[in-house]
CSV table of C-alpha atoms in Angstrom, one decimal:
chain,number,residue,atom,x,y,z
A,1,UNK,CA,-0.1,74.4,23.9
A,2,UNK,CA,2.6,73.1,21.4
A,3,UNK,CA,4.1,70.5,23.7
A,4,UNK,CA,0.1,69.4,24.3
A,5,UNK,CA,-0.7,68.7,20.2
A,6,UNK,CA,3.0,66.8,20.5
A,7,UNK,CA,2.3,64.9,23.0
A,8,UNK,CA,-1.8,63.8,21.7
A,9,UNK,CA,0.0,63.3,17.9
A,10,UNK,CA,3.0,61.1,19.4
A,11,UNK,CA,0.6,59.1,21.5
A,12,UNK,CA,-2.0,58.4,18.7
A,13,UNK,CA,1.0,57.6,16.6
A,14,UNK,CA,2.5,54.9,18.8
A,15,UNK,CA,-0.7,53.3,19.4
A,16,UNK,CA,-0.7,52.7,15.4
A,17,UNK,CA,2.7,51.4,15.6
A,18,UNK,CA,3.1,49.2,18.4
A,19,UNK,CA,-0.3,48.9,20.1
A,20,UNK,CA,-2.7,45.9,19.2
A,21,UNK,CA,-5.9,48.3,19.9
A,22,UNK,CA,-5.5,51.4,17.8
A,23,UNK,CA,-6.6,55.1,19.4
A,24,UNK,CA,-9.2,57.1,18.1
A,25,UNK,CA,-7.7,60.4,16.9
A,26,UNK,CA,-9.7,63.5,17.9
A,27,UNK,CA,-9.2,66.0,14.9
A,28,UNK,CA,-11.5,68.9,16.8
A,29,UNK,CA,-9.1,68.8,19.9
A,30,UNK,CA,-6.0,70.0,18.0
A,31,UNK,CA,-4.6,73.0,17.0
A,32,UNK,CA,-5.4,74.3,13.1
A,33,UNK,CA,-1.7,73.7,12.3
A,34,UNK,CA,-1.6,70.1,13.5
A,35,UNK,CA,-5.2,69.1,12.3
A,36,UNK,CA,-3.6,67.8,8.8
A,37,UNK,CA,-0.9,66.2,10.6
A,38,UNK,CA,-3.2,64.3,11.9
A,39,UNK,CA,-5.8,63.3,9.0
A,40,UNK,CA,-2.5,62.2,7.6
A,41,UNK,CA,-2.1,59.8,10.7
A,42,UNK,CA,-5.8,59.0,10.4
A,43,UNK,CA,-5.4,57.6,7.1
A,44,UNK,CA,-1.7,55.8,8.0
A,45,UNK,CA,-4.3,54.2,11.0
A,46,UNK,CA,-6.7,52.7,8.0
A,47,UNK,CA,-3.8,51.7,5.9
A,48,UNK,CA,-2.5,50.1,8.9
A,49,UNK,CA,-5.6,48.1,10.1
A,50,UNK,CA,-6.7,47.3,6.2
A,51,UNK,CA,-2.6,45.9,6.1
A,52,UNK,CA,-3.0,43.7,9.5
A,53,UNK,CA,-6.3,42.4,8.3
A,54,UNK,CA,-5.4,41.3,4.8
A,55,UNK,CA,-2.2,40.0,5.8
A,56,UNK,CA,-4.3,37.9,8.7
A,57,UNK,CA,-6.3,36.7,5.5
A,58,UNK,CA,-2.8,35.5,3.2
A,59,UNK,CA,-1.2,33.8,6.3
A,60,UNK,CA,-4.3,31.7,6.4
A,61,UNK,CA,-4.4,30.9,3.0
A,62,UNK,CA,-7.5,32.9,2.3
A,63,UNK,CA,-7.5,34.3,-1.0
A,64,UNK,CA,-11.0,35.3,-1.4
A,65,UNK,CA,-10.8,37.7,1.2
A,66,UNK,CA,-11.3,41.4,0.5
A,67,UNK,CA,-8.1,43.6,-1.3
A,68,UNK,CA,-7.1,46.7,0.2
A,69,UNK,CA,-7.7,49.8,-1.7
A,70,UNK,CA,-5.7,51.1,-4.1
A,71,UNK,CA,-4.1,54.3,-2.6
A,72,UNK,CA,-2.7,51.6,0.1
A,73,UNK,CA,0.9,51.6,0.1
A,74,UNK,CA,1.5,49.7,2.7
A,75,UNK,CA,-0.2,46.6,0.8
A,76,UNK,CA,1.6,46.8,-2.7
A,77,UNK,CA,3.7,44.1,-1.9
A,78,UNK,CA,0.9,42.1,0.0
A,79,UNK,CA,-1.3,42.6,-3.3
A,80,UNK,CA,1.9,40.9,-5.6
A,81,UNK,CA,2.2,38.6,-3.5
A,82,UNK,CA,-1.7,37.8,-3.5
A,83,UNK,CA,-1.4,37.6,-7.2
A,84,UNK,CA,1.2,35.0,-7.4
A,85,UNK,CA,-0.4,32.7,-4.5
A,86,UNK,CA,-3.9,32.9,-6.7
A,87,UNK,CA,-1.9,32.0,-9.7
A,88,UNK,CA,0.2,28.9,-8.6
A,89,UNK,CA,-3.4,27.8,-6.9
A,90,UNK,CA,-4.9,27.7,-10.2
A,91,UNK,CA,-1.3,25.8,-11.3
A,92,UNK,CA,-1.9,23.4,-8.7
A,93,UNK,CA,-5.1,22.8,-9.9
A,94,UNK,CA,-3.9,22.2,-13.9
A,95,UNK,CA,-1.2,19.7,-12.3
A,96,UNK,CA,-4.3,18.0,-10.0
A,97,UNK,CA,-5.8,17.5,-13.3
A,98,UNK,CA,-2.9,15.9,-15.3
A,99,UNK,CA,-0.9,19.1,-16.5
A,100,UNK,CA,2.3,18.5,-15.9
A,101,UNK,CA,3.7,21.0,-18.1
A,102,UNK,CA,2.9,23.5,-15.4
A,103,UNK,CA,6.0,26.1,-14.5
A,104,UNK,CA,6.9,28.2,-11.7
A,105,UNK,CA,9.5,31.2,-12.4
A,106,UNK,CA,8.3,33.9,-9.5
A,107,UNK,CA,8.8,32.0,-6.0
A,108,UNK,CA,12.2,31.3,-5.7
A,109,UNK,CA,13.3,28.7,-4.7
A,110,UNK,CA,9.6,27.5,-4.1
A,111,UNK,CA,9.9,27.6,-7.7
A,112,UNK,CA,12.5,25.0,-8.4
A,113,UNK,CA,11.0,23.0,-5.5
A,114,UNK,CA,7.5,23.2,-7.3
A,115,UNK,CA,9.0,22.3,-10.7
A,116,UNK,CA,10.8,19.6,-9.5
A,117,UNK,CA,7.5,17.9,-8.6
A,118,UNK,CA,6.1,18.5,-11.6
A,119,UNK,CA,9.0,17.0,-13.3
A,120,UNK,CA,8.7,13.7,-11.3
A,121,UNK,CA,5.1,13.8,-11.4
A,122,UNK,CA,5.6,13.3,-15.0
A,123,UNK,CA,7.7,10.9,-15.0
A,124,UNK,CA,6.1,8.9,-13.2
A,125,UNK,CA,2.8,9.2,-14.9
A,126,UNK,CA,5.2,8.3,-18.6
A,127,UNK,CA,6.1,5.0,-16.5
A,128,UNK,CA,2.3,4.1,-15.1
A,129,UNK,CA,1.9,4.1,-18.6
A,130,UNK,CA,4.4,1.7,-19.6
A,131,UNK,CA,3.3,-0.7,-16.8
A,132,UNK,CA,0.5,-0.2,-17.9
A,133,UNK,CA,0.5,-1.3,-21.1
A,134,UNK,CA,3.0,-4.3,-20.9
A,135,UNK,CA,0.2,-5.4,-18.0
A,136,UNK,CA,-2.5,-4.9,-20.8
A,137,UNK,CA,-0.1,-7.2,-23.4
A,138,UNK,CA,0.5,-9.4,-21.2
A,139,UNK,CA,-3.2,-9.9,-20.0
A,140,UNK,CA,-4.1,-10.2,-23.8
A,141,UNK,CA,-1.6,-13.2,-24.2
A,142,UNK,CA,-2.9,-15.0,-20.9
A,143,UNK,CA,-6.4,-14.6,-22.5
A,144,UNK,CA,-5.9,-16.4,-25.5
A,145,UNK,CA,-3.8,-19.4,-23.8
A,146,UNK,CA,-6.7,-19.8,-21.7
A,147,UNK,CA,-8.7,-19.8,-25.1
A,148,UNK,CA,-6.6,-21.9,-26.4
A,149,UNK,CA,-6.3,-24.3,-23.7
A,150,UNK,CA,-10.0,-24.3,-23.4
A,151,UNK,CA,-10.8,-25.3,-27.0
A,152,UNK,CA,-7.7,-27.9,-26.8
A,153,UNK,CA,-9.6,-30.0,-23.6
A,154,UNK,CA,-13.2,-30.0,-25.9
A,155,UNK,CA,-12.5,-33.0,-26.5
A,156,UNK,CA,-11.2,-34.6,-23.9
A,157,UNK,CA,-13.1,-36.8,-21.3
A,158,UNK,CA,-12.5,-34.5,-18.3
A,159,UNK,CA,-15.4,-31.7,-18.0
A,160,UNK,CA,-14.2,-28.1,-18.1
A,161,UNK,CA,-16.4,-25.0,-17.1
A,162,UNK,CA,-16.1,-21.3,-16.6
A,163,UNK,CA,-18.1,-19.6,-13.9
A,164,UNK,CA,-18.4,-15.8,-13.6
A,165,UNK,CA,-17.6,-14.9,-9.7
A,166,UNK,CA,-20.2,-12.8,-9.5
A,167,UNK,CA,-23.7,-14.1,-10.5
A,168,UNK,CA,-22.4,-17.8,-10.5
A,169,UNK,CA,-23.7,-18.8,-14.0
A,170,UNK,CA,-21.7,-20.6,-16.2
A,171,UNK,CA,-20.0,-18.8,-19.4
A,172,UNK,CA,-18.0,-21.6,-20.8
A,173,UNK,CA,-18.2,-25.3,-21.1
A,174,UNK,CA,-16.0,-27.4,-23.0
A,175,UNK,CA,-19.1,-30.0,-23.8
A,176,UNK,CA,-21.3,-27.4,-25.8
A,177,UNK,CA,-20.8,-27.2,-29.2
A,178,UNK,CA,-21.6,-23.6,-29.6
A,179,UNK,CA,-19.7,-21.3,-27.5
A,180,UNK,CA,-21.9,-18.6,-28.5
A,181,UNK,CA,-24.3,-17.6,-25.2
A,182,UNK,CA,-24.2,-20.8,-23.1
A,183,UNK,CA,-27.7,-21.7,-22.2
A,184,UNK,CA,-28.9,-22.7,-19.2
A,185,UNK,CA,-31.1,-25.5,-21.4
A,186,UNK,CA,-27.7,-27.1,-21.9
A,187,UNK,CA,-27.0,-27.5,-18.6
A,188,UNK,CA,-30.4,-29.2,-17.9
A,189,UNK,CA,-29.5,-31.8,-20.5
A,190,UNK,CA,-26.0,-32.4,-19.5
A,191,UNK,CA,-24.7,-34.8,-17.7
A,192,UNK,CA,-22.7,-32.6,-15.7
A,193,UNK,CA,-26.2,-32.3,-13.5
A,194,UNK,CA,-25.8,-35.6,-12.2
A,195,UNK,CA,-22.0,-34.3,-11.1
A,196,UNK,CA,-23.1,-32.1,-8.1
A,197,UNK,CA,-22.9,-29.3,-10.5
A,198,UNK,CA,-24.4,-26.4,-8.2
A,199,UNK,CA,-22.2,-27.4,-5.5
A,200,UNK,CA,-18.8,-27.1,-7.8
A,201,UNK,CA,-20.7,-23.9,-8.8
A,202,UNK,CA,-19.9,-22.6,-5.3
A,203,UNK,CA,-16.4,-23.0,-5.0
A,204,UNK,CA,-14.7,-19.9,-4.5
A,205,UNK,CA,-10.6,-19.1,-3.7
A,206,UNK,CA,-7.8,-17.0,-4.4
A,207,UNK,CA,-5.1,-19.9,-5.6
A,208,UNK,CA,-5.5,-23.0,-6.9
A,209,UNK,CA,-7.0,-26.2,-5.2
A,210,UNK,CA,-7.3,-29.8,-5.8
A,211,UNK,CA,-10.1,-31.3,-4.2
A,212,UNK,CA,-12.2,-34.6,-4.4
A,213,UNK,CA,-16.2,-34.8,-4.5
A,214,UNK,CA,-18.6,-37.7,-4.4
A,215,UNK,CA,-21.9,-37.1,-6.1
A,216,UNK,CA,-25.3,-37.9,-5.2
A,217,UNK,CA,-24.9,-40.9,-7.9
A,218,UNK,CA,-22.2,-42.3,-6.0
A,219,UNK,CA,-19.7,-41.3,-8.1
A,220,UNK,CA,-16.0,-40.0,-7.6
A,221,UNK,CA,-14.7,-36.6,-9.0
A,222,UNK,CA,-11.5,-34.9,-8.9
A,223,UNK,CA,-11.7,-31.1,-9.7
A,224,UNK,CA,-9.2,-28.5,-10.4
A,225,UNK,CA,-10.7,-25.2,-9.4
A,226,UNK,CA,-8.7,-22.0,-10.2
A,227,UNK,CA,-9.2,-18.1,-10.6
A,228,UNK,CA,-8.8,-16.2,-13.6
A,229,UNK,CA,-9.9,-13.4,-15.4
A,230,UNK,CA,-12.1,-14.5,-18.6
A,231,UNK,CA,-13.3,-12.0,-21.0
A,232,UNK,CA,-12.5,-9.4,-18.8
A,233,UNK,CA,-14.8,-11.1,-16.0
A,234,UNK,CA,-13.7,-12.2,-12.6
A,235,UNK,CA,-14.2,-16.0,-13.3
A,236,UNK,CA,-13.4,-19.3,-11.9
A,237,UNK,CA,-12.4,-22.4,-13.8
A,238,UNK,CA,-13.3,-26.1,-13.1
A,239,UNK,CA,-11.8,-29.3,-14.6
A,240,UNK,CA,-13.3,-31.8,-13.7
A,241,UNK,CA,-12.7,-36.1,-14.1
A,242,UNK,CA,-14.8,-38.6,-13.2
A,243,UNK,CA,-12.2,-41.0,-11.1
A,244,UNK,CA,-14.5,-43.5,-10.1
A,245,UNK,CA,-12.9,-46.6,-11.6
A,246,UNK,CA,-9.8,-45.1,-10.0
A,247,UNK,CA,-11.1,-44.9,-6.5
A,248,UNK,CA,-12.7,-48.2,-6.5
A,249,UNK,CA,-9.3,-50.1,-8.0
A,250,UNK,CA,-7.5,-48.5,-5.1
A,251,UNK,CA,-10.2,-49.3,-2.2
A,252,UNK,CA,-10.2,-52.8,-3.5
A,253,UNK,CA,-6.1,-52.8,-3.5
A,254,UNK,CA,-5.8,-51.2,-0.4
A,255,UNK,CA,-8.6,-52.8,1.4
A,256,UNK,CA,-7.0,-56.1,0.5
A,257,UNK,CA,-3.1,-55.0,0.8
A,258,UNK,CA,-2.7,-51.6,3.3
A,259,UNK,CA,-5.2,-52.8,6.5
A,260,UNK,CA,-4.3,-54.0,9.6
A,261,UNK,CA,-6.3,-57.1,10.2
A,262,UNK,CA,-6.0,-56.7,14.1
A,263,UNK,CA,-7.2,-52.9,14.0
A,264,UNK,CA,-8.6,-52.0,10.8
A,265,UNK,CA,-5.9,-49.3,10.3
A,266,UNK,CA,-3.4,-48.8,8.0
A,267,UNK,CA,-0.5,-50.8,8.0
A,268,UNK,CA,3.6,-50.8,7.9
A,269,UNK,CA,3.6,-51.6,4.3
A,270,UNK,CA,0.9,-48.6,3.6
A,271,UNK,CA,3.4,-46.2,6.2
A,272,UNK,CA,6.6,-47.0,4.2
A,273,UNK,CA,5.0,-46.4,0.7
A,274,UNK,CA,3.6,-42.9,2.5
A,275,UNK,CA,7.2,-42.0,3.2
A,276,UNK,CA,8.9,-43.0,0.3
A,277,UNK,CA,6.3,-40.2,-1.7
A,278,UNK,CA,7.0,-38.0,1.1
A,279,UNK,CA,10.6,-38.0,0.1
A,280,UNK,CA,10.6,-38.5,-2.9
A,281,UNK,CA,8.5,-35.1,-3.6
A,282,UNK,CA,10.0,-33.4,-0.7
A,283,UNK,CA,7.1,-32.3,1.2
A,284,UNK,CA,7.4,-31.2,5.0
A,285,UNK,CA,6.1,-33.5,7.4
A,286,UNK,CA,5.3,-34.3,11.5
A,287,UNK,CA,5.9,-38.1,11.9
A,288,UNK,CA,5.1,-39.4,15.4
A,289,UNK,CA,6.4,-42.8,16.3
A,290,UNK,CA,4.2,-44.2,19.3
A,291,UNK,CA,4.4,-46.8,21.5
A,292,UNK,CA,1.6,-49.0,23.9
A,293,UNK,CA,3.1,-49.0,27.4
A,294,UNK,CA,3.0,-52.3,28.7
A,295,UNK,CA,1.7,-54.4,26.4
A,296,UNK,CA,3.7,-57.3,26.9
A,297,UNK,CA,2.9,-57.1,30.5
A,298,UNK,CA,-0.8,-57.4,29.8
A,299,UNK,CA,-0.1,-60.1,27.5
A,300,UNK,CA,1.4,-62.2,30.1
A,301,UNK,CA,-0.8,-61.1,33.0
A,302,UNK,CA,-4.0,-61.1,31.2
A,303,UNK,CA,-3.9,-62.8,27.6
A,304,UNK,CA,-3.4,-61.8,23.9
A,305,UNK,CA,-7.1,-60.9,24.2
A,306,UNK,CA,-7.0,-58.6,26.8
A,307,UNK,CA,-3.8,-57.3,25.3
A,308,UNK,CA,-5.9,-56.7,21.8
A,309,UNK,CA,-8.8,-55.1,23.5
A,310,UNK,CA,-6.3,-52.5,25.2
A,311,UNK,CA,-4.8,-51.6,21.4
A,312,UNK,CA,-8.0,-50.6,19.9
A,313,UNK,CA,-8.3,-48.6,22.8
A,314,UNK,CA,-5.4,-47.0,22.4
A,315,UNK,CA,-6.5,-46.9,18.6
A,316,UNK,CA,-9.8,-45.7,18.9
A,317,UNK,CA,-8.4,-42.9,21.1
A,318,UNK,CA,-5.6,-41.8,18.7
A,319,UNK,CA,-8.6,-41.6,15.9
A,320,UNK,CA,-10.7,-39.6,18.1
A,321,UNK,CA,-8.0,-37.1,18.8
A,322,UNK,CA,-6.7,-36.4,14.8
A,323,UNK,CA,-8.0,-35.8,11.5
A,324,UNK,CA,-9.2,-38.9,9.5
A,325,UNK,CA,-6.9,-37.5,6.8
A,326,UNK,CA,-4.0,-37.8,9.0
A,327,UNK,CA,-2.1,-41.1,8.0
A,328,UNK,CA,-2.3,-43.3,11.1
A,329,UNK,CA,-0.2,-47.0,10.7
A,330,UNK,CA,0.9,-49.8,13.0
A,331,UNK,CA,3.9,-51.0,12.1
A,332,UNK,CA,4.8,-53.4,14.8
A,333,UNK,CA,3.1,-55.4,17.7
A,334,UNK,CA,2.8,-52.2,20.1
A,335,UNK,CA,4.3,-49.7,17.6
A,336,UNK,CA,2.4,-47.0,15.9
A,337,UNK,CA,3.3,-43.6,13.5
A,338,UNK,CA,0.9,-40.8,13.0
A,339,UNK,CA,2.2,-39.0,9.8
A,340,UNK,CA,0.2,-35.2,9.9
A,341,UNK,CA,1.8,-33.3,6.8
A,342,UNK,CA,3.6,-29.9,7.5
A,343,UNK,CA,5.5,-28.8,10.3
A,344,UNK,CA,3.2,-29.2,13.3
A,345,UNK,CA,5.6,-30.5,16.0
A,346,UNK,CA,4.1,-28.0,19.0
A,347,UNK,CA,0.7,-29.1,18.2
A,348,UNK,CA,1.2,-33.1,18.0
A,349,UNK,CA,3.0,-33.2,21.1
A,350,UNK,CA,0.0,-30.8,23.0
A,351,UNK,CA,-2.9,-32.9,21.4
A,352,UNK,CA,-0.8,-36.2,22.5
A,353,UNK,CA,-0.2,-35.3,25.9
A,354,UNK,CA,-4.0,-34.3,26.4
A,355,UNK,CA,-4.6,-38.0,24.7
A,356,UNK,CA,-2.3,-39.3,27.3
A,357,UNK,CA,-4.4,-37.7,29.9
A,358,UNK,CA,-7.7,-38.8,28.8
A,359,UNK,CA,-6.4,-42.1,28.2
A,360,UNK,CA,-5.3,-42.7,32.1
A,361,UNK,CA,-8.4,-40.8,33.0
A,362,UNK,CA,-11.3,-42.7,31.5
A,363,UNK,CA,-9.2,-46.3,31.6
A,364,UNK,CA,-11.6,-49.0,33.6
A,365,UNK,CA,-9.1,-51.5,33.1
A,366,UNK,CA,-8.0,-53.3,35.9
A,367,UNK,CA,-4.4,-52.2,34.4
A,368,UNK,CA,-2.7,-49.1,33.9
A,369,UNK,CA,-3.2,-47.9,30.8
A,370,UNK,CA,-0.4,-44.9,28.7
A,371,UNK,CA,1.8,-44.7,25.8
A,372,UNK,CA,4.5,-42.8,24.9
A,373,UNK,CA,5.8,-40.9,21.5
A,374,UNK,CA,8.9,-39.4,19.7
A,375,UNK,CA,8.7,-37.0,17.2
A,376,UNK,CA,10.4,-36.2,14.2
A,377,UNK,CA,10.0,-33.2,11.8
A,378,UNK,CA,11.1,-33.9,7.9
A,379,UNK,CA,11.6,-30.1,6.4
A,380,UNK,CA,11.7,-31.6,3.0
A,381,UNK,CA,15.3,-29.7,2.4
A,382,UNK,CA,17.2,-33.2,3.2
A,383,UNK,CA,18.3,-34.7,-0.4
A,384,UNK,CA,20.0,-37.9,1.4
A,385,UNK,CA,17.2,-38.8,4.1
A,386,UNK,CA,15.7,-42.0,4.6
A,387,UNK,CA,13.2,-43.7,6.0
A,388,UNK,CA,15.1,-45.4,8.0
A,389,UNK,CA,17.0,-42.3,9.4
A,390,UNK,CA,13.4,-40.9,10.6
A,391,UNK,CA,12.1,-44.2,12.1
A,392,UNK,CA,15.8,-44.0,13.9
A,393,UNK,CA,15.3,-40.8,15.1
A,394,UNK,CA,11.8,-40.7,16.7
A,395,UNK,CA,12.5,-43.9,17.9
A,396,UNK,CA,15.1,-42.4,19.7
A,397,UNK,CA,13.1,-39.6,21.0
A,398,UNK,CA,10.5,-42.0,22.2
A,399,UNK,CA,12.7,-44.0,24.5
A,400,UNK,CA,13.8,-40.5,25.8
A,401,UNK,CA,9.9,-39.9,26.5
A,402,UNK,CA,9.4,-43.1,28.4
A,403,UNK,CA,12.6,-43.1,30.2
A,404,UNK,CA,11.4,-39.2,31.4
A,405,UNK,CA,8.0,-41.0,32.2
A,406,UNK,CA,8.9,-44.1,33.3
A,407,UNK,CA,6.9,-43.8,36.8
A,408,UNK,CA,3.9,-44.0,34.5
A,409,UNK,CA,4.6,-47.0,32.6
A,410,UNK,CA,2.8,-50.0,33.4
C-alpha cells in the first residue's frame, strides 16, 4: 500500500518537473498520511504552470500580461525582473521624447550599454543644434544679400523679378516702386508684358541657367534664372536684359563676315574664333574634322557645278543629322569641322557612321558619294594646346579613316 502512494506521488511529481502536460493529482485515491503531501504538490503544480505561463509572457515582451499571485515563490524573481523591464519601457519612452538625462543602474551591463546611448544621443542632439543654428545665421546673411542685391539692380536697365515656386505669382520686381504687396495691376501696366512674361513665369530648375528668349514683339532677351529661398519661400529669381541691339549688331557682322558664300554655313574664320574661346575658357569639346570623298574627281569628271551640288549635299545631310546649335564650318574646299561641346566622342562617330550610310544609300548621283572624319576630344585640362595641335590631330585621324575605308572612296 505504501510502495502504491510512492509510486502515484513520484509519478505526479515528475510530470510537474519534466513533463510538458502536467497530471491531474487524485487526492481521494491516497492514503490519509499522504493526502497533504500531495495538496502540497498540487499547489507546487499551480505555481509551476502560473511560472511557465508568465515567463512565456516576459520572453515575448508582454508586460501587460497577468502577475502571478503573491504566495508564488517560484515567480519572485520573475516579478523583479517584470518591474525593471516596465520601468526601462517607460525610460525608453522619456528618451523617445527628448529626455536624455535618462539612467539605468539595475541591468548590468545593459545598463552601461543603455547609458551609453543616451550619452551619444545627447550629444548628438547638442550638435544638431549647433548645425542648426550656424545654418539659420547663415540663411539670415544670404537673405539680406539677396536684399541687398535686389534693391542695388532697381535701377538698372536689366528687369529683375522674384517668383514664388509654388503658385507662380510674382513677389518682387525691381521696377515697382513700392515693395510693399506687389500687385498684379503693376504687372498689367508694365512693360515686362510685352517680354513673354508668363512664359519666364514658368521656368523652373534646381541650378542656375542662362538662356535666350525672343518675344512675341520680336525682341531678344537674355535671362538669368536661378533658385533661392526668399522670405522663407521657395522662389525663383529672373534677370532679365533686353539684348536686341546686341543680337542684331552680331547677325549683321556675322551675316556679312562668318558665312560661307558657297554653302550658307559658317566659315574658317567663324571655326578659328570658336576655338580660340574654347581654349581660352577651357571648356571640353568634340571637334570632328571631315572631309568630301572625291571631290576633285567630280570636279574634273563632272564640273565645279556638279562638284557644288554634291557639297550641299553633303551639307544638307550633316545639318540634318546634328543640333542647329552644334557649330558646323567649312574651312577649306572639301574640308569641314563639326564642333559639339563636351565630350561626346562615342556618339559623333555613331551618328557619323549612320550619316555615312544614308549618304551612300539615298545618293542618285551618277557618282559615288562618302566622306570621311577624324576626331578629336579637347578635355579642357591642356594649358599649352592650340588650335593648330587639334586641326593636326583629327587631321591625322581622318587620313587613318580613309586609308581603313579606302574601298569606298570615290
Amino acid at each position: 500500500m505504501e510502495n502504491r502512494n510512492c509510486e502515484m506521488l513520484f509519478e505526479y511529481l515528475r510530470s510537474i518537473l519534466y513533463d510538458s502536460t502536467i497530471e491531474t493529482l487524485d487526492i481521494s485515491r491516497l492514503d490519509e498520511p499522504y493526502r497533504k503531501l500531495g495538496r502540497g504538490m498540487q499547489f507546487l503544480q499551480h505555481a509551476v504552470e502560473e511560472m511557465l505561463a508568465y515567463s512565456a509572457d516576459l520572453s515575448r515582451g508582454n508586460l501587460s500580461g497577468p502577475v502571478p499571485e503573491k504566495d508564488n515563490f517560484l515567480c519572485v524573481n520573475l516579478k523583479n525582473m517584470h518591474a525593471n523591464l516596465n520601468h526601462l519601457t517607460w525610460q525608453a519612452e522619456q528618451v523617445a521624447a527628448g529626455d536624455y538625462s535618462q539612467q539605468v543602474s539595475y541591468l548590468g551591463e545593459f545598463s552601461r550599454a543603455f547609458n551609453m546611448m543616451t550619452s551619444q544621443l545627447r550629444e548628438r542632439e547638442a550638435e544638431l543644434k549647433r548645425e542648426a543654428e550656424k545654418l539659420q545665421k547663415r540663411a539670415e546673411v544670404i537673405e539680406g544679400y539677396n536684399e541687398l542685391l535686389m534693391k542695388m539692380t532697381r535701377h538698372r536697365s536689366e528687369w529683375v523679378f522674384v517668383v514664388d515656386a509654388d503658385n507662380r505669382e510674382v513677389v518682387y520686381c525691381n521696377k515697382e516702386e513700392n515693395l510693399e504687396g506687389l500687385e498684379s495691376e503693376f504687372c498689367q501696366k508694365c512693360k515686362c508684358e510685352n517680354y513673354n512674361r508668363d512664359k519666364i513665369i514658368q521656368w523652373e530648375g534646381d541650378s542656375q541657367e542662362v538662356w535666350e528668349l525672343e518675344t512675341v514683339n520680336g525682341r531678344y532677351l537674355r535671362i538669368n534664372s536661378y533658385p533661392l529661398v526668399w522670405h522663407g519661400r521657395s522662389s525663383y529669381v529672373h534677370v532679365v536684359a533686353d539684348i536686341t541691339d546686341e543680337q542684331r549688331r552680331e547677325k549683321r557682322l556675322s551675316d556679312k563676315a562668318y558665312f560661307d558664300s558657297g554653302t550658307g554655313i559658317r566659315n574658317r574664320l567663324f571655326f578659328e574664333e570658336q576655338m580660340e574661346r574654347i581654349l581660352k575658357e577651357k571648356k571640353p569639346a568634340t571637334i570632328c574634322y571631315l572631309d568630301v570623298d572625291g571631290l576633285k574627281y567630280v570636279n574634273d569628271r563632272y564640273g565645279h557645278l556638279e562638284g557644288d551640288h554634291y557639297i550641299r549635299e553633303f551639307v544638307s545631310l550633316i545639318q540634318e543629322n546634328f543640333r542647329s546649335d552644334d557649330v558646323f564650318t567649312r574651312i577649306g574646299g572639301d574640308e569641314f569641322c563639326l564642333v559639339l561641346a563636351g565630350l561626346h566622342e562615342n556618339l559623333a562617330r555613331r551618328k557619323l557612321e549612320e550619316a555615312r550610310a544614308e549618304f551612300a544609300e539615298n545618293n542618285r548621283n551618277v557618282y559615288p558619294v562618302s566622306f570621311s572624319y577624324g576626331i578629336y576630344q579637347i578635355d579642357g585640362n591642356s594649358d599649352d594646346l592650340t588650335m593648330e595641335d587639334i586641326i593636326r590631330q583629327a587631321d591625322a585621324r581622318m587620313y587613318d579613316y580613309k586609308r581603313e575605308n579606302k574601298e569606298e572612296r570615290v
